[in-house]
Short mmCIF file of C-alpha atoms and ligand atoms in Angstrom, two decimals:
data_model
loop_
_atom_site.label_atom_id
_atom_site.label_comp_id
_atom_site.label_asym_id
_atom_site.label_seq_id
_atom_site.Cartn_x
_atom_site.Cartn_y
_atom_site.Cartn_z
CA MET A 1 0.37 25.48 1.37
CA GLU A 2 -0.76 22.12 2.03
CA GLU A 3 0.07 20.22 -0.69
CA ARG A 4 2.99 21.08 -0.44
CA TYR A 5 4.42 19.90 2.81
CA GLU A 6 2.11 16.72 2.46
CA ALA A 7 5.17 16.09 -2.30
CA GLU A 8 7.40 17.64 0.51
CA LEU A 9 7.15 14.52 3.64
CA THR A 10 6.73 12.11 0.91
CA ARG A 11 9.48 12.56 -0.09
CA SER A 12 10.88 11.86 3.01
CA ALA A 13 9.81 8.82 3.69
CA ALA A 14 10.25 7.82 0.59
CA VAL A 15 13.51 8.57 1.82
CA LEU A 16 14.24 7.23 5.21
CA ASP A 17 12.38 3.84 3.21
CA GLY A 18 15.50 3.91 1.47
CA VAL A 19 17.60 4.37 4.35
CA ASP A 20 16.29 1.90 5.77
CA ARG A 21 16.78 -0.79 3.42
CA ALA A 22 20.01 -0.27 3.30
CA LEU A 23 20.58 -1.30 6.21
CA ARG A 24 19.78 -4.16 6.59
CA ARG A 25 20.80 -5.05 2.91
CA LEU A 26 24.30 -3.15 5.55
CA SER A 27 22.96 -6.58 7.93
CA ASP A 28 21.98 -8.96 5.44
CA GLY A 29 25.62 -8.51 3.12
CA THR A 30 23.39 -8.01 -0.06
CA TYR A 31 24.60 -3.79 0.60
CA GLY A 32 25.96 -2.70 -2.85
CA SER A 33 24.11 -5.58 -4.94
CA CYS A 34 21.30 -5.55 -7.70
CA GLU A 35 18.87 -6.36 -6.18
CA ALA A 36 17.59 -7.73 -9.18
CA CYS A 37 19.63 -9.37 -10.88
CA GLY A 38 22.40 -9.30 -7.82
CA ALA A 39 25.41 -7.55 -10.13
CA PRO A 40 28.35 -5.67 -7.96
CA ILE A 41 27.09 -2.02 -7.86
CA LEU A 42 30.07 0.36 -8.85
CA ASP A 43 31.64 2.13 -5.68
CA ALA A 44 31.12 4.98 -7.71
CA ASP A 45 27.52 4.63 -7.80
CA LEU A 46 27.34 4.34 -4.16
CA GLU A 47 28.62 7.54 -3.28
CA ALA A 48 26.67 9.21 -5.41
CA ASP A 49 23.81 7.24 -4.40
CA PRO A 50 24.52 5.42 -1.00
CA VAL A 51 20.49 4.20 -1.80
CA ARG A 52 21.47 2.74 -4.51
CA ARG A 53 19.47 -1.37 -5.02
CA MET A 54 19.40 -1.44 -8.42
CA CYS A 55 22.25 -2.38 -11.55
CA GLU A 56 23.39 0.15 -14.43
CA GLN A 57 21.88 -1.78 -16.05
CA HIS A 58 18.55 -2.42 -13.72
CA LEU A 59 17.51 0.94 -13.44
CA SER A 60 17.24 1.83 -16.81
CA LEU A 61 14.98 -0.07 -17.71
CA GLY A 62 13.00 1.27 -14.45
ZN1 ZN B 1 20.85 -5.47 -11.99
#
């Protein structure tokens, strides 16, 4: 039971971290750009995943 909660909380913390980073990127103007190469991330991709940080290419590289 506790392990289940722990996994849940870890996931939530990761989501919050993503949101926090996205907000910071919005304020410094890098939101919507790949963190690895600076290429623009497609609007459709950002709609599907607003905290996305990588372009298609780097996302698939992991
Ligand atoms: Zn990239």
